[in-house]
Amino acid sequence: MDTLSYKTISANKATVQKDWVVVDAENQILGRLCSEIAKIIRGKHKASYTPHVDCGDQVIVINAEKIRLTGKKMTDKVYIRHTGYPGGQRFATPREVLVKNPRGVVEAAVKGMLPKNRLGRSLFNNLFVYAGSEHPHAAQQPKEIKF
């Protein structure tokens, strides 16, 4: 056993290989799509995954306004936020959020699937959501992924 070496390779910021990925959200179910996006952002699809390092890919989501929700969630699900003032609790359905900010539903779903700490907040910056089918990241030559 002296000649063999079994060492776990732990990735760090310098050794991580980050790629760019495009995901089309058209006619995709919100939760199923966002859980896959969160895995890619976190880096869990890579063999070199390290829990405390940002080793995931940059994800571009297009056609966010064409996302689907199953059942009656489009009208019955409620997003709650607070203005910060007394009595300032505000409620919105996904239909209202999609009209006002088409990116908001996908961003909220992915953010809820990432860790709730400094790493999770920095991982969220690897997500780029666009309402239409165009995005300004063509120079990064992203790969298209289908789920």
PDB file of C-alpha atoms in Angstrom:
ATOM      1  CA  MET A   1       0.000   0.000   0.000  1.00  0.00           C
ATOM      2  CA  ASP A   2       3.048   2.263   0.270  1.00  0.00           C
ATOM      3  CA  THR A   3       3.339   2.826  -3.480  1.00  0.00           C
ATOM      4  CA  LEU A   4      -0.317   3.573  -4.174  1.00  0.00           C
ATOM      5  CA  SER A   5      -1.694   7.007  -3.532  1.00  0.00           C
ATOM      6  CA  TYR A   6      -5.412   7.639  -3.017  1.00  0.00           C
ATOM      7  CA  LYS A   7      -6.045  11.336  -2.773  1.00  0.00           C
ATOM      8  CA  THR A   8      -9.251  13.249  -3.119  1.00  0.00           C
ATOM      9  CA  ILE A   9      -8.728  16.175  -5.452  1.00  0.00           C
ATOM     10  CA  SER A  10     -10.490  19.250  -4.107  1.00  0.00           C
ATOM     11  CA  ALA A  11     -11.220  21.994  -6.637  1.00  0.00           C
ATOM     12  CA  ASN A  12     -10.446  25.612  -5.866  1.00  0.00           C
ATOM     13  CA  LYS A  13     -11.069  28.923  -7.584  1.00  0.00           C
ATOM     14  CA  ALA A  14      -7.919  28.615  -9.720  1.00  0.00           C
ATOM     15  CA  THR A  15      -8.484  25.031 -10.928  1.00  0.00           C
ATOM     16  CA  VAL A  16     -12.213  25.249 -11.718  1.00  0.00           C
ATOM     17  CA  GLN A  17     -13.254  25.003 -15.391  1.00  0.00           C
ATOM     18  CA  LYS A  18     -16.369  27.149 -15.907  1.00  0.00           C
ATOM     19  CA  ASP A  19     -18.446  26.931 -19.094  1.00  0.00           C
ATOM     20  CA  TRP A  20     -21.434  28.833 -20.488  1.00  0.00           C
ATOM     21  CA  VAL A  21     -24.763  27.068 -21.051  1.00  0.00           C
ATOM     22  CA  VAL A  22     -28.016  28.176 -22.720  1.00  0.00           C
ATOM     23  CA  VAL A  23     -31.363  26.753 -21.566  1.00  0.00           C
ATOM     24  CA  ASP A  24     -34.619  27.370 -23.432  1.00  0.00           C
ATOM     25  CA  ALA A  25     -37.496  27.661 -20.928  1.00  0.00           C
ATOM     26  CA  GLU A  26     -40.274  27.567 -23.530  1.00  0.00           C
ATOM     27  CA  ASN A  27     -43.041  25.114 -22.480  1.00  0.00           C
ATOM     28  CA  GLN A  28     -40.907  23.783 -19.605  1.00  0.00           C
ATOM     29  CA  ILE A  29     -42.367  23.163 -16.142  1.00  0.00           C
ATOM     30  CA  LEU A  30     -40.966  25.719 -13.697  1.00  0.00           C
ATOM     31  CA  GLY A  31     -39.787  23.528 -10.801  1.00  0.00           C
ATOM     32  CA  ARG A  32     -38.366  20.722 -12.918  1.00  0.00           C
ATOM     33  CA  LEU A  33     -36.403  23.145 -15.091  1.00  0.00           C
ATOM     34  CA  CYS A  34     -35.125  25.249 -12.195  1.00  0.00           C
ATOM     35  CA  SER A  35     -33.885  22.243 -10.200  1.00  0.00           C
ATOM     36  CA  GLU A  36     -31.731  21.219 -13.179  1.00  0.00           C
ATOM     37  CA  ILE A  37     -30.501  24.820 -13.588  1.00  0.00           C
ATOM     38  CA  ALA A  38     -29.597  24.958  -9.881  1.00  0.00           C
ATOM     39  CA  LYS A  39     -27.588  21.719 -10.203  1.00  0.00           C
ATOM     40  CA  ILE A  40     -25.618  23.169 -13.136  1.00  0.00           C
ATOM     41  CA  ILE A  41     -24.990  26.480 -11.335  1.00  0.00           C
ATOM     42  CA  ARG A  42     -23.847  24.583  -8.238  1.00  0.00           C
ATOM     43  CA  GLY A  43     -21.557  22.295 -10.305  1.00  0.00           C
ATOM     44  CA  LYS A  44     -23.040  18.994  -9.122  1.00  0.00           C
ATOM     45  CA  HIS A  45     -22.923  17.590 -12.661  1.00  0.00           C
ATOM     46  CA  LYS A  46     -19.119  17.682 -12.651  1.00  0.00           C
ATOM     47  CA  ALA A  47     -16.753  15.029 -11.329  1.00  0.00           C
ATOM     48  CA  SER A  48     -14.686  17.762  -9.660  1.00  0.00           C
ATOM     49  CA  TYR A  49     -17.630  19.057  -7.573  1.00  0.00           C
ATOM     50  CA  THR A  50     -16.526  20.632  -4.310  1.00  0.00           C
ATOM     51  CA  PRO A  51     -19.278  21.820  -1.932  1.00  0.00           C
ATOM     52  CA  HIS A  52     -17.563  24.991  -0.681  1.00  0.00           C
ATOM     53  CA  VAL A  53     -16.336  26.265  -4.080  1.00  0.00           C
ATOM     54  CA  ASP A  54     -18.162  27.954  -6.972  1.00  0.00           C
ATOM     55  CA  CYS A  55     -17.386  25.227  -9.522  1.00  0.00           C
ATOM     56  CA  GLY A  56     -20.597  25.410 -11.582  1.00  0.00           C
ATOM     57  CA  ASP A  57     -21.264  26.837 -15.014  1.00  0.00           C
ATOM     58  CA  GLN A  58     -22.762  30.163 -16.073  1.00  0.00           C
ATOM     59  CA  VAL A  59     -26.392  29.551 -17.143  1.00  0.00           C
ATOM     60  CA  ILE A  60     -28.359  31.686 -19.617  1.00  0.00           C
ATOM     61  CA  VAL A  61     -32.129  31.126 -19.593  1.00  0.00           C
ATOM     62  CA  ILE A  62     -34.109  32.376 -22.607  1.00  0.00           C
ATOM     63  CA  ASN A  63     -37.887  32.579 -23.169  1.00  0.00           C
ATOM     64  CA  ALA A  64     -38.524  32.915 -19.428  1.00  0.00           C
ATOM     65  CA  GLU A  65     -41.987  34.395 -20.064  1.00  0.00           C
ATOM     66  CA  LYS A  66     -43.112  31.127 -21.711  1.00  0.00           C
ATOM     67  CA  ILE A  67     -42.565  28.966 -18.612  1.00  0.00           C
ATOM     68  CA  ARG A  68     -45.375  26.599 -17.497  1.00  0.00           C
ATOM     69  CA  LEU A  69     -46.803  25.837 -14.085  1.00  0.00           C
ATOM     70  CA  THR A  70     -48.909  22.733 -13.464  1.00  0.00           C
ATOM     71  CA  GLY A  71     -52.383  22.697 -11.978  1.00  0.00           C
ATOM     72  CA  LYS A  72     -53.824  25.999 -10.751  1.00  0.00           C
ATOM     73  CA  LYS A  73     -50.496  27.363  -9.508  1.00  0.00           C
ATOM     74  CA  MET A  74     -50.522  30.233 -12.032  1.00  0.00           C
ATOM     75  CA  THR A  75     -53.387  31.824 -10.059  1.00  0.00           C
ATOM     76  CA  ASP A  76     -53.226  30.106  -6.633  1.00  0.00           C
ATOM     77  CA  LYS A  77     -49.491  30.219  -5.766  1.00  0.00           C
ATOM     78  CA  VAL A  78     -48.527  33.362  -3.834  1.00  0.00           C
ATOM     79  CA  TYR A  79     -45.187  35.208  -3.715  1.00  0.00           C
ATOM     80  CA  ILE A  80     -44.850  37.218  -0.502  1.00  0.00           C
ATOM     81  CA  ARG A  81     -42.547  40.213  -0.088  1.00  0.00           C
ATOM     82  CA  HIS A  82     -42.316  43.022   2.430  1.00  0.00           C
ATOM     83  CA  THR A  83     -41.711  46.706   1.731  1.00  0.00           C
ATOM     84  CA  GLY A  84     -40.004  47.254   5.078  1.00  0.00           C
ATOM     85  CA  TYR A  85     -42.735  49.522   6.427  1.00  0.00           C
ATOM     86  CA  PRO A  86     -45.349  48.521   9.018  1.00  0.00           C
ATOM     87  CA  GLY A  87     -48.212  46.721   7.311  1.00  0.00           C
ATOM     88  CA  GLY A  88     -46.149  46.514   4.136  1.00  0.00           C
ATOM     89  CA  GLN A  89     -46.645  42.841   3.311  1.00  0.00           C
ATOM     90  CA  ARG A  90     -47.410  42.451  -0.417  1.00  0.00           C
ATOM     91  CA  PHE A  91     -48.759  39.407  -2.259  1.00  0.00           C
ATOM     92  CA  ALA A  92     -48.467  38.499  -5.950  1.00  0.00           C
ATOM     93  CA  THR A  93     -49.436  35.490  -8.072  1.00  0.00           C
ATOM     94  CA  PRO A  94     -47.106  34.100 -10.754  1.00  0.00           C
ATOM     95  CA  ARG A  95     -49.412  35.552 -13.436  1.00  0.00           C
ATOM     96  CA  GLU A  96     -48.979  39.061 -11.962  1.00  0.00           C
ATOM     97  CA  VAL A  97     -45.217  38.614 -11.609  1.00  0.00           C
ATOM     98  CA  LEU A  98     -44.864  37.388 -15.223  1.00  0.00           C
ATOM     99  CA  VAL A  99     -46.677  40.497 -16.494  1.00  0.00           C
ATOM    100  CA  LYS A 100     -44.596  42.909 -14.415  1.00  0.00           C
ATOM    101  CA  ASN A 101     -41.218  41.131 -14.554  1.00  0.00           C
ATOM    102  CA  PRO A 102     -41.048  37.988 -16.765  1.00  0.00           C
ATOM    103  CA  ARG A 103     -37.657  36.999 -15.312  1.00  0.00           C
ATOM    104  CA  GLY A 104     -38.829  37.119 -11.682  1.00  0.00           C
ATOM    105  CA  VAL A 105     -40.541  33.728 -11.503  1.00  0.00           C
ATOM    106  CA  VAL A 106     -37.521  31.776 -12.797  1.00  0.00           C
ATOM    107  CA  GLU A 107     -35.064  33.810 -10.701  1.00  0.00           C
ATOM    108  CA  ALA A 108     -37.086  33.287  -7.512  1.00  0.00           C
ATOM    109  CA  ALA A 109     -37.362  29.531  -8.128  1.00  0.00           C
ATOM    110  CA  VAL A 110     -33.632  29.054  -8.785  1.00  0.00           C
ATOM    111  CA  LYS A 111     -32.639  31.302  -5.866  1.00  0.00           C
ATOM    112  CA  GLY A 112     -34.743  29.169  -3.529  1.00  0.00           C
ATOM    113  CA  MET A 113     -32.864  26.050  -4.673  1.00  0.00           C
ATOM    114  CA  LEU A 114     -29.390  27.450  -3.959  1.00  0.00           C
ATOM    115  CA  PRO A 115     -27.666  27.484  -0.547  1.00  0.00           C
ATOM    116  CA  LYS A 116     -28.739  30.238   1.832  1.00  0.00           C
ATOM    117  CA  ASN A 117     -25.264  31.643   2.566  1.00  0.00           C
ATOM    118  CA  ARG A 118     -22.472  33.723   0.992  1.00  0.00           C
ATOM    119  CA  LEU A 119     -21.714  30.998  -1.533  1.00  0.00           C
ATOM    120  CA  GLY A 120     -25.364  30.821  -2.603  1.00  0.00           C
ATOM    121  CA  ARG A 121     -25.521  34.584  -3.097  1.00  0.00           C
ATOM    122  CA  SER A 122     -22.413  34.525  -5.272  1.00  0.00           C
ATOM    123  CA  LEU A 123     -23.666  31.466  -7.211  1.00  0.00           C
ATOM    124  CA  PHE A 124     -26.867  33.365  -8.045  1.00  0.00           C
ATOM    125  CA  ASN A 125     -24.724  35.820 -10.044  1.00  0.00           C
ATOM    126  CA  ASN A 126     -24.003  32.944 -12.479  1.00  0.00           C
ATOM    127  CA  LEU A 127     -27.649  32.986 -13.633  1.00  0.00           C
ATOM    128  CA  PHE A 128     -28.740  35.198 -16.533  1.00  0.00           C
ATOM    129  CA  VAL A 129     -32.467  35.171 -17.337  1.00  0.00           C
ATOM    130  CA  TYR A 130     -33.993  36.827 -20.427  1.00  0.00           C
ATOM    131  CA  ALA A 131     -37.647  37.151 -21.394  1.00  0.00           C
ATOM    132  CA  GLY A 132     -37.123  36.858 -25.154  1.00  0.00           C
ATOM    133  CA  SER A 133     -35.149  34.448 -27.284  1.00  0.00           C
ATOM    134  CA  GLU A 134     -32.170  36.822 -27.646  1.00  0.00           C
ATOM    135  CA  HIS A 135     -29.277  37.208 -25.199  1.00  0.00           C
ATOM    136  CA  PRO A 136     -26.119  39.374 -25.251  1.00  0.00           C
ATOM    137  CA  HIS A 137     -23.701  36.532 -24.383  1.00  0.00           C
ATOM    138  CA  ALA A 138     -22.950  35.229 -27.893  1.00  0.00           C
ATOM    139  CA  ALA A 139     -19.239  36.055 -27.436  1.00  0.00           C
ATOM    140  CA  GLN A 140     -18.994  33.393 -24.707  1.00  0.00           C
ATOM    141  CA  GLN A 141     -20.098  30.687 -27.215  1.00  0.00           C
ATOM    142  CA  PRO A 142     -22.553  28.970 -24.868  1.00  0.00           C
ATOM    143  CA  LYS A 143     -23.614  25.351 -25.388  1.00  0.00           C
ATOM    144  CA  GLU A 144     -27.343  24.639 -25.692  1.00  0.00           C
ATOM    145  CA  ILE A 145     -28.714  22.124 -23.196  1.00  0.00           C
ATOM    146  CA  LYS A 146     -32.090  20.350 -23.410  1.00  0.00           C
ATOM    147  CA  PHE A 147     -33.762  18.798 -20.384  1.00  0.00           C
TER     148      PHE A 147
END
